[in-house]
Amino acid sequence: DAGVTQSPTHLIKTRGQQVTLRCSPKSGHDTVSWYQQALGQGPQFIFQYYEEEERQRGNFPDRFSGHQFPNYSSELNVNALLLGDSALYLCASSLGPSGSFIGELFFGEGSRLTVL
Amino acid sequence: AQSVSQHNHHVILSEAASLELGCNYSYGGTVNLFWYVQYPGQHLQLLLKYFSGDPLVKGIKGFEAEFIKSKFSFNLRKPSVQWSDTAEYFCAVNAGDYGGSQGNLIFGKGTKLSVKP
C-alpha cells in the first residue's frame, strides 16, 4: 500500500523563481493538505484541497497556490520565491476533509526547498 | 490566535529513564489534541490523540498523554524509554468544531528526544 509520495525530494532555486511541488496521496485518500516546516519550527498549515477545490487556507500569501487533479494528486506552486520560503514542504493526505480533524493525516517525507 | 508551546527543545535521556514532554496550548474552546512523532529519516506519524472522554490516552509504543483542561496542557509520557524512541515529537491542536477547522492542525515547534543506549 503506497503511502504519501512527494517529488522532488530536494531542490534549489534562486530568488524570484517559481517552483512546483507534487504530491500523490495515500491510496484511497481524496484530500490533500500542504504544510511548510521551516528549520527548527513545527509544520505550518498552508491549505487543503478536496474535490479539486481549495477548502481551507492558512496565513500564507497569494504567491502560494495549489491544484488538485481528478486522481486526487496535488501540486503546490510558489511564485516569486523569497529566501524565507526555504523550508521542508510536507504533503498530508486523508479520507475526506474531516480526516485531518480526527487526526487521520498521513504525511509524506517532504520536499526540501532551498532558495538562494 | 491559537498556539502550541512545547517547553523543551532537546531532551537527552538514558535508556530506561522516564520521559515527560510538555505541551501547552492557547485556546479557550473545544480542542482535539495530538502527538505526532518523526523518527530519523521518516515521515511524521500519529502517536496518539485526544477528542473527549478519559483524559488519559494511550498511544502506540507505550506512550500515553494526559489532558488537563484547567492547565491547557497535554503532556506526553513514557515510563521507560528505549534507544528506538530517539525522534522528534510534535504536539498539535485542532481547535473548534468540525465545521470550523477541518484541515488546520496547529503544531508546536517540536522536541528532539535523544536516548543514549
PDB file of C-alpha atoms in Angstrom:
ATOM      1  CA  ASP A   1       0.000   0.000   0.000  1.00  0.00           C
ATOM      2  CA  ALA A   2       1.708   3.155  -1.209  1.00  0.00           C
ATOM      3  CA  GLY A   3       1.882   5.907   1.303  1.00  0.00           C
ATOM      4  CA  VAL A   4       2.060   9.599   0.509  1.00  0.00           C
ATOM      5  CA  THR A   5       4.717  10.307  -2.085  1.00  0.00           C
ATOM      6  CA  GLN A   6       6.240  13.674  -2.813  1.00  0.00           C
ATOM      7  CA  SER A   7       8.557  14.940  -5.504  1.00  0.00           C
ATOM      8  CA  PRO A   8      11.142  16.220  -5.819  1.00  0.00           C
ATOM      9  CA  THR A   9      12.802  15.386  -2.513  1.00  0.00           C
ATOM     10  CA  HIS A  10      15.285  18.237  -2.744  1.00  0.00           C
ATOM     11  CA  LEU A  11      15.565  21.262  -4.952  1.00  0.00           C
ATOM     12  CA  ILE A  12      17.450  24.528  -5.106  1.00  0.00           C
ATOM     13  CA  LYS A  13      16.045  27.717  -6.597  1.00  0.00           C
ATOM     14  CA  THR A  14      17.060  31.340  -6.709  1.00  0.00           C
ATOM     15  CA  ARG A  15      15.084  34.326  -5.513  1.00  0.00           C
ATOM     16  CA  GLY A  16      12.312  35.359  -7.855  1.00  0.00           C
ATOM     17  CA  GLN A  17      11.936  31.953  -9.441  1.00  0.00           C
ATOM     18  CA  GLN A  18       8.878  29.781  -9.317  1.00  0.00           C
ATOM     19  CA  VAL A  19       8.612  26.217  -8.011  1.00  0.00           C
ATOM     20  CA  THR A  20       6.116  23.376  -8.302  1.00  0.00           C
ATOM     21  CA  LEU A  21       5.988  20.555  -5.795  1.00  0.00           C
ATOM     22  CA  ARG A  22       3.968  17.412  -6.313  1.00  0.00           C
ATOM     23  CA  CYS A  23       2.129  15.016  -4.063  1.00  0.00           C
ATOM     24  CA  SER A  24       0.352  11.711  -4.546  1.00  0.00           C
ATOM     25  CA  PRO A  25      -1.926  10.847  -1.640  1.00  0.00           C
ATOM     26  CA  LYS A  26      -2.102   7.530   0.106  1.00  0.00           C
ATOM     27  CA  SER A  27      -4.184   5.001  -1.786  1.00  0.00           C
ATOM     28  CA  GLY A  28      -7.869   5.549  -1.028  1.00  0.00           C
ATOM     29  CA  HIS A  29      -7.432   9.112   0.196  1.00  0.00           C
ATOM     30  CA  ASP A  30      -9.108  12.033  -1.535  1.00  0.00           C
ATOM     31  CA  THR A  31      -7.972  15.064   0.471  1.00  0.00           C
ATOM     32  CA  VAL A  32      -4.572  16.703   0.432  1.00  0.00           C
ATOM     33  CA  SER A  33      -3.189  19.269   2.866  1.00  0.00           C
ATOM     34  CA  TRP A  34       0.087  21.130   2.497  1.00  0.00           C
ATOM     35  CA  TYR A  35       2.318  22.294   5.339  1.00  0.00           C
ATOM     36  CA  GLN A  36       5.502  24.345   5.464  1.00  0.00           C
ATOM     37  CA  GLN A  37       8.125  23.391   8.037  1.00  0.00           C
ATOM     38  CA  ALA A  38      10.899  25.915   8.446  1.00  0.00           C
ATOM     39  CA  LEU A  39      14.106  24.868  10.195  1.00  0.00           C
ATOM     40  CA  GLY A  40      13.551  24.458  13.922  1.00  0.00           C
ATOM     41  CA  GLN A  41       9.809  25.014  13.631  1.00  0.00           C
ATOM     42  CA  GLY A  42       6.743  22.827  13.567  1.00  0.00           C
ATOM     43  CA  PRO A  43       4.722  22.360  10.393  1.00  0.00           C
ATOM     44  CA  GLN A  44       2.528  25.311   9.467  1.00  0.00           C
ATOM     45  CA  PHE A  45      -0.708  24.790   7.545  1.00  0.00           C
ATOM     46  CA  ILE A  46      -0.781  26.266   4.038  1.00  0.00           C
ATOM     47  CA  PHE A  47      -4.018  24.950   2.538  1.00  0.00           C
ATOM     48  CA  GLN A  48      -6.217  21.922   1.976  1.00  0.00           C
ATOM     49  CA  TYR A  49      -7.682  20.543  -1.248  1.00  0.00           C
ATOM     50  CA  TYR A  50     -10.766  18.392  -1.592  1.00  0.00           C
ATOM     51  CA  GLU A  51     -12.840  17.721  -4.706  1.00  0.00           C
ATOM     52  CA  GLU A  52     -10.333  19.765  -6.686  1.00  0.00           C
ATOM     53  CA  GLU A  53     -11.067  22.912  -4.695  1.00  0.00           C
ATOM     54  CA  GLU A  54      -9.172  24.781  -2.019  1.00  0.00           C
ATOM     55  CA  ARG A  55     -11.265  24.236   1.104  1.00  0.00           C
ATOM     56  CA  GLN A  56      -9.263  25.975   3.753  1.00  0.00           C
ATOM     57  CA  ARG A  57      -6.221  28.206   3.810  1.00  0.00           C
ATOM     58  CA  GLY A  58      -3.698  29.216   6.406  1.00  0.00           C
ATOM     59  CA  ASN A  59      -1.918  32.536   6.731  1.00  0.00           C
ATOM     60  CA  PHE A  60       0.116  32.395   3.529  1.00  0.00           C
ATOM     61  CA  PRO A  61       0.291  34.981   0.735  1.00  0.00           C
ATOM     62  CA  ASP A  62      -1.224  34.507  -2.695  1.00  0.00           C
ATOM     63  CA  ARG A  63       2.221  33.576  -4.018  1.00  0.00           C
ATOM     64  CA  PHE A  64       1.352  30.153  -2.662  1.00  0.00           C
ATOM     65  CA  SER A  65      -1.199  28.388  -4.810  1.00  0.00           C
ATOM     66  CA  GLY A  66      -2.242  24.845  -5.422  1.00  0.00           C
ATOM     67  CA  HIS A  67      -4.175  22.469  -7.515  1.00  0.00           C
ATOM     68  CA  GLN A  68      -5.783  19.090  -7.119  1.00  0.00           C
ATOM     69  CA  PHE A  69      -6.284  16.738 -10.034  1.00  0.00           C
ATOM     70  CA  PRO A  70      -9.126  14.266 -10.666  1.00  0.00           C
ATOM     71  CA  ASN A  71      -6.881  11.435  -9.456  1.00  0.00           C
ATOM     72  CA  TYR A  72      -6.550  13.318  -6.111  1.00  0.00           C
ATOM     73  CA  SER A  73      -2.890  14.152  -6.591  1.00  0.00           C
ATOM     74  CA  SER A  74      -1.914  17.710  -5.869  1.00  0.00           C
ATOM     75  CA  GLU A  75       0.603  20.417  -6.699  1.00  0.00           C
ATOM     76  CA  LEU A  76       1.886  23.286  -4.628  1.00  0.00           C
ATOM     77  CA  ASN A  77       3.152  26.286  -6.571  1.00  0.00           C
ATOM     78  CA  VAL A  78       5.173  29.116  -5.101  1.00  0.00           C
ATOM     79  CA  ASN A  79       5.853  32.203  -7.229  1.00  0.00           C
ATOM     80  CA  ALA A  80       8.429  34.950  -6.776  1.00  0.00           C
ATOM     81  CA  LEU A  81      10.462  32.905  -4.322  1.00  0.00           C
ATOM     82  CA  LEU A  82      11.947  34.618  -1.287  1.00  0.00           C
ATOM     83  CA  LEU A  83      14.829  33.470   0.872  1.00  0.00           C
ATOM     84  CA  GLY A  84      12.291  32.909   3.639  1.00  0.00           C
ATOM     85  CA  ASP A  85      10.494  30.296   1.556  1.00  0.00           C
ATOM     86  CA  SER A  86      13.361  27.886   2.215  1.00  0.00           C
ATOM     87  CA  ALA A  87      11.739  25.053   4.141  1.00  0.00           C
ATOM     88  CA  LEU A  88      10.536  21.475   4.101  1.00  0.00           C
ATOM     89  CA  TYR A  89       7.162  21.279   2.390  1.00  0.00           C
ATOM     90  CA  LEU A  90       5.004  18.468   3.665  1.00  0.00           C
ATOM     91  CA  CYS A  91       2.021  16.934   1.992  1.00  0.00           C
ATOM     92  CA  ALA A  92      -0.543  15.097   4.075  1.00  0.00           C
ATOM     93  CA  SER A  93      -3.496  13.099   2.863  1.00  0.00           C
ATOM     94  CA  SER A  94      -6.707  11.989   4.497  1.00  0.00           C
ATOM     95  CA  LEU A  95     -10.025  10.410   3.661  1.00  0.00           C
ATOM     96  CA  GLY A  96     -12.285  13.431   3.410  1.00  0.00           C
ATOM     97  CA  PRO A  97     -11.643  16.842   4.946  1.00  0.00           C
ATOM     98  CA  SER A  98     -12.650  15.518   8.340  1.00  0.00           C
ATOM     99  CA  GLY A  99      -9.800  13.067   8.255  1.00  0.00           C
ATOM    100  CA  SER A 100      -7.356  15.689   9.381  1.00  0.00           C
ATOM    101  CA  PHE A 101      -9.830  16.840  12.012  1.00  0.00           C
ATOM    102  CA  ILE A 102      -9.791  13.464  13.659  1.00  0.00           C
ATOM    103  CA  GLY A 103      -6.054  13.063  13.293  1.00  0.00           C
ATOM    104  CA  GLU A 104      -6.062  10.578  10.472  1.00  0.00           C
ATOM    105  CA  LEU A 105      -3.483  12.516   8.498  1.00  0.00           C
ATOM    106  CA  PHE A 106      -0.784  10.621   6.656  1.00  0.00           C
ATOM    107  CA  PHE A 107       2.314  12.639   5.859  1.00  0.00           C
ATOM    108  CA  GLY A 108       4.855  12.308   3.100  1.00  0.00           C
ATOM    109  CA  GLU A 109       8.570  12.739   3.700  1.00  0.00           C
ATOM    110  CA  GLY A 110       8.558  16.195   2.243  1.00  0.00           C
ATOM    111  CA  SER A 111      10.257  18.277  -0.413  1.00  0.00           C
ATOM    112  CA  ARG A 112      13.152  20.341   0.865  1.00  0.00           C
ATOM    113  CA  LEU A 113      13.348  23.665  -0.922  1.00  0.00           C
ATOM    114  CA  THR A 114      16.413  25.874  -0.679  1.00  0.00           C
ATOM    115  CA  VAL A 115      16.167  29.388  -2.046  1.00  0.00           C
ATOM    116  CA  LEU A 116      19.481  31.146  -2.725  1.00  0.00           C
TER     117      LEU A 116
ATOM    118  CA  ALA B   1      -4.555  33.346  17.803  1.00  0.00           C
ATOM    119  CA  GLN B   2      -4.269  29.719  18.746  1.00  0.00           C
ATOM    120  CA  SER B   3      -0.779  28.486  19.554  1.00  0.00           C
ATOM    121  CA  VAL B   4       1.011  25.452  20.908  1.00  0.00           C
ATOM    122  CA  SER B   5       4.060  25.619  23.155  1.00  0.00           C
ATOM    123  CA  GLN B   6       6.469  22.789  23.709  1.00  0.00           C
ATOM    124  CA  HIS B   7       8.707  23.513  26.641  1.00  0.00           C
ATOM    125  CA  ASN B   8      11.791  21.557  25.745  1.00  0.00           C
ATOM    126  CA  HIS B   9      13.748  21.902  22.531  1.00  0.00           C
ATOM    127  CA  HIS B  10      16.067  18.953  23.100  1.00  0.00           C
ATOM    128  CA  VAL B  11      15.838  16.234  25.744  1.00  0.00           C
ATOM    129  CA  ILE B  12      18.606  13.713  26.313  1.00  0.00           C
ATOM    130  CA  LEU B  13      17.874  10.595  28.347  1.00  0.00           C
ATOM    131  CA  SER B  14      19.472   7.262  29.046  1.00  0.00           C
ATOM    132  CA  GLU B  15      17.617   4.068  28.224  1.00  0.00           C
ATOM    133  CA  ALA B  16      15.055   3.044  30.866  1.00  0.00           C
ATOM    134  CA  ALA B  17      14.656   6.625  32.071  1.00  0.00           C
ATOM    135  CA  SER B  18      11.151   8.045  32.297  1.00  0.00           C
ATOM    136  CA  LEU B  19      10.011  10.657  29.826  1.00  0.00           C
ATOM    137  CA  GLU B  20       7.666  13.590  30.077  1.00  0.00           C
ATOM    138  CA  LEU B  21       7.407  16.150  27.291  1.00  0.00           C
ATOM    139  CA  GLY B  22       5.404  19.255  27.998  1.00  0.00           C
ATOM    140  CA  CYS B  23       2.779  20.766  25.718  1.00  0.00           C
ATOM    141  CA  ASN B  24       0.523  23.740  26.372  1.00  0.00           C
ATOM    142  CA  TYR B  25      -1.967  25.281  24.016  1.00  0.00           C
ATOM    143  CA  SER B  26      -3.807  28.557  23.963  1.00  0.00           C
ATOM    144  CA  TYR B  27      -7.458  28.222  23.063  1.00  0.00           C
ATOM    145  CA  GLY B  28     -10.459  28.503  25.299  1.00  0.00           C
ATOM    146  CA  GLY B  29     -12.887  26.340  23.395  1.00  0.00           C
ATOM    147  CA  THR B  30     -13.157  22.721  22.415  1.00  0.00           C
ATOM    148  CA  VAL B  31      -9.933  21.208  21.141  1.00  0.00           C
ATOM    149  CA  ASN B  32      -8.688  17.989  19.679  1.00  0.00           C
ATOM    150  CA  LEU B  33      -5.138  17.215  20.735  1.00  0.00           C
ATOM    151  CA  PHE B  34      -2.456  15.147  19.078  1.00  0.00           C
ATOM    152  CA  TRP B  35       1.100  13.997  19.412  1.00  0.00           C
ATOM    153  CA  TYR B  36       2.998  13.206  16.235  1.00  0.00           C
ATOM    154  CA  VAL B  37       6.418  11.616  16.031  1.00  0.00           C
ATOM    155  CA  GLN B  38       9.078  11.822  13.357  1.00  0.00           C
ATOM    156  CA  TYR B  39      11.774   9.155  13.510  1.00  0.00           C
ATOM    157  CA  PRO B  40      15.078   9.959  11.780  1.00  0.00           C
ATOM    158  CA  GLY B  41      14.646   9.818   8.029  1.00  0.00           C
ATOM    159  CA  GLN B  42      10.952   9.028   8.238  1.00  0.00           C
ATOM    160  CA  HIS B  43       7.682  10.863   7.815  1.00  0.00           C
ATOM    161  CA  LEU B  44       5.525  12.335  10.549  1.00  0.00           C
ATOM    162  CA  GLN B  45       3.158   9.804  12.050  1.00  0.00           C
ATOM    163  CA  LEU B  46       0.408   9.926  14.642  1.00  0.00           C
ATOM    164  CA  LEU B  47       1.404   8.752  18.107  1.00  0.00           C
ATOM    165  CA  LEU B  48      -1.857   9.381  19.946  1.00  0.00           C
ATOM    166  CA  LYS B  49      -4.885  11.659  20.020  1.00  0.00           C
ATOM    167  CA  TYR B  50      -7.494  13.028  22.394  1.00  0.00           C
ATOM    168  CA  PHE B  51     -11.011  14.117  21.454  1.00  0.00           C
ATOM    169  CA  SER B  52     -13.122  13.638  24.556  1.00  0.00           C
ATOM    170  CA  GLY B  53     -13.729  11.271  27.438  1.00  0.00           C
ATOM    171  CA  ASP B  54     -10.963   9.785  29.530  1.00  0.00           C
ATOM    172  CA  PRO B  55      -8.253  12.470  29.727  1.00  0.00           C
ATOM    173  CA  LEU B  56      -5.553   9.819  29.885  1.00  0.00           C
ATOM    174  CA  VAL B  57      -4.991   8.452  26.401  1.00  0.00           C
ATOM    175  CA  LYS B  58      -2.728   5.661  25.357  1.00  0.00           C
ATOM    176  CA  GLY B  59      -0.915   5.526  22.066  1.00  0.00           C
ATOM    177  CA  ILE B  60       1.473   3.293  20.242  1.00  0.00           C
ATOM    178  CA  LYS B  61       4.771   2.003  21.606  1.00  0.00           C
ATOM    179  CA  GLY B  62       3.853   2.511  25.253  1.00  0.00           C
ATOM    180  CA  PHE B  63       3.300   6.265  25.070  1.00  0.00           C
ATOM    181  CA  GLU B  64       0.487   8.000  26.884  1.00  0.00           C
ATOM    182  CA  ALA B  65      -0.661  11.565  27.321  1.00  0.00           C
ATOM    183  CA  GLU B  66      -2.823  13.338  29.857  1.00  0.00           C
ATOM    184  CA  PHE B  67      -5.182  16.171  29.001  1.00  0.00           C
ATOM    185  CA  ILE B  68      -5.531  18.649  31.863  1.00  0.00           C
ATOM    186  CA  LYS B  69      -8.116  21.169  30.768  1.00  0.00           C
ATOM    187  CA  SER B  70      -7.536  23.581  33.639  1.00  0.00           C
ATOM    188  CA  LYS B  71      -3.874  23.823  32.701  1.00  0.00           C
ATOM    189  CA  PHE B  72      -4.389  23.790  28.927  1.00  0.00           C
ATOM    190  CA  SER B  73      -1.836  21.007  28.837  1.00  0.00           C
ATOM    191  CA  PHE B  74      -1.386  17.719  27.026  1.00  0.00           C
ATOM    192  CA  ASN B  75       1.886  16.242  28.230  1.00  0.00           C
ATOM    193  CA  LEU B  76       3.380  13.126  26.703  1.00  0.00           C
ATOM    194  CA  ARG B  77       4.802  10.414  28.948  1.00  0.00           C
ATOM    195  CA  LYS B  78       6.543   7.091  28.742  1.00  0.00           C
ATOM    196  CA  PRO B  79       7.685   5.168  31.836  1.00  0.00           C
ATOM    197  CA  SER B  80      10.822   3.705  30.282  1.00  0.00           C
ATOM    198  CA  VAL B  81      12.350   4.969  27.045  1.00  0.00           C
ATOM    199  CA  GLN B  82      14.316   2.901  24.559  1.00  0.00           C
ATOM    200  CA  TRP B  83      17.033   3.891  22.119  1.00  0.00           C
ATOM    201  CA  SER B  84      14.476   3.413  19.333  1.00  0.00           C
ATOM    202  CA  ASP B  85      12.404   6.266  20.776  1.00  0.00           C
ATOM    203  CA  THR B  86      15.002   8.730  19.504  1.00  0.00           C
ATOM    204  CA  ALA B  87      12.926  11.056  17.349  1.00  0.00           C
ATOM    205  CA  GLU B  88      11.325  14.467  17.178  1.00  0.00           C
ATOM    206  CA  TYR B  89       7.952  14.811  18.875  1.00  0.00           C
ATOM    207  CA  PHE B  90       5.333  17.360  17.896  1.00  0.00           C
ATOM    208  CA  CYS B  91       2.269  18.374  19.834  1.00  0.00           C
ATOM    209  CA  ALA B  92      -0.646  19.617  17.714  1.00  0.00           C
ATOM    210  CA  VAL B  93      -4.077  21.099  18.224  1.00  0.00           C
ATOM    211  CA  ASN B  94      -7.148  21.228  16.044  1.00  0.00           C
ATOM    212  CA  ALA B  95      -9.315  23.903  17.552  1.00  0.00           C
ATOM    213  CA  GLY B  96     -13.013  24.330  17.041  1.00  0.00           C
ATOM    214  CA  ASP B  97     -15.750  22.139  15.792  1.00  0.00           C
ATOM    215  CA  TYR B  98     -15.887  20.004  12.703  1.00  0.00           C
ATOM    216  CA  GLY B  99     -17.190  22.762  10.518  1.00  0.00           C
ATOM    217  CA  GLY B 100     -14.637  25.289  11.574  1.00  0.00           C
ATOM    218  CA  SER B 101     -11.186  23.895  11.173  1.00  0.00           C
ATOM    219  CA  GLN B 102     -11.075  20.679   9.308  1.00  0.00           C
ATOM    220  CA  GLY B 103      -7.633  20.901   7.863  1.00  0.00           C
ATOM    221  CA  ASN B 104      -5.902  23.190  10.211  1.00  0.00           C
ATOM    222  CA  LEU B 105      -3.603  21.436  12.637  1.00  0.00           C
ATOM    223  CA  ILE B 106      -1.533  23.857  14.694  1.00  0.00           C
ATOM    224  CA  PHE B 107       1.817  22.361  15.627  1.00  0.00           C
ATOM    225  CA  GLY B 108       4.300  23.196  18.322  1.00  0.00           C
ATOM    226  CA  LYS B 109       7.963  23.649  17.447  1.00  0.00           C
ATOM    227  CA  GLY B 110       8.797  20.097  18.385  1.00  0.00           C
ATOM    228  CA  THR B 111      11.045  18.442  20.949  1.00  0.00           C
ATOM    229  CA  LYS B 112      14.004  16.366  19.891  1.00  0.00           C
ATOM    230  CA  LEU B 113      14.488  13.324  22.074  1.00  0.00           C
ATOM    231  CA  SER B 114      17.862  11.610  22.103  1.00  0.00           C
ATOM    232  CA  VAL B 115      18.069   8.333  24.007  1.00  0.00           C
ATOM    233  CA  LYS B 116      21.540   7.099  24.875  1.00  0.00           C
ATOM    234  CA  PRO B 117      21.995   3.314  24.821  1.00  0.00           C
TER     235      PRO B 117
END
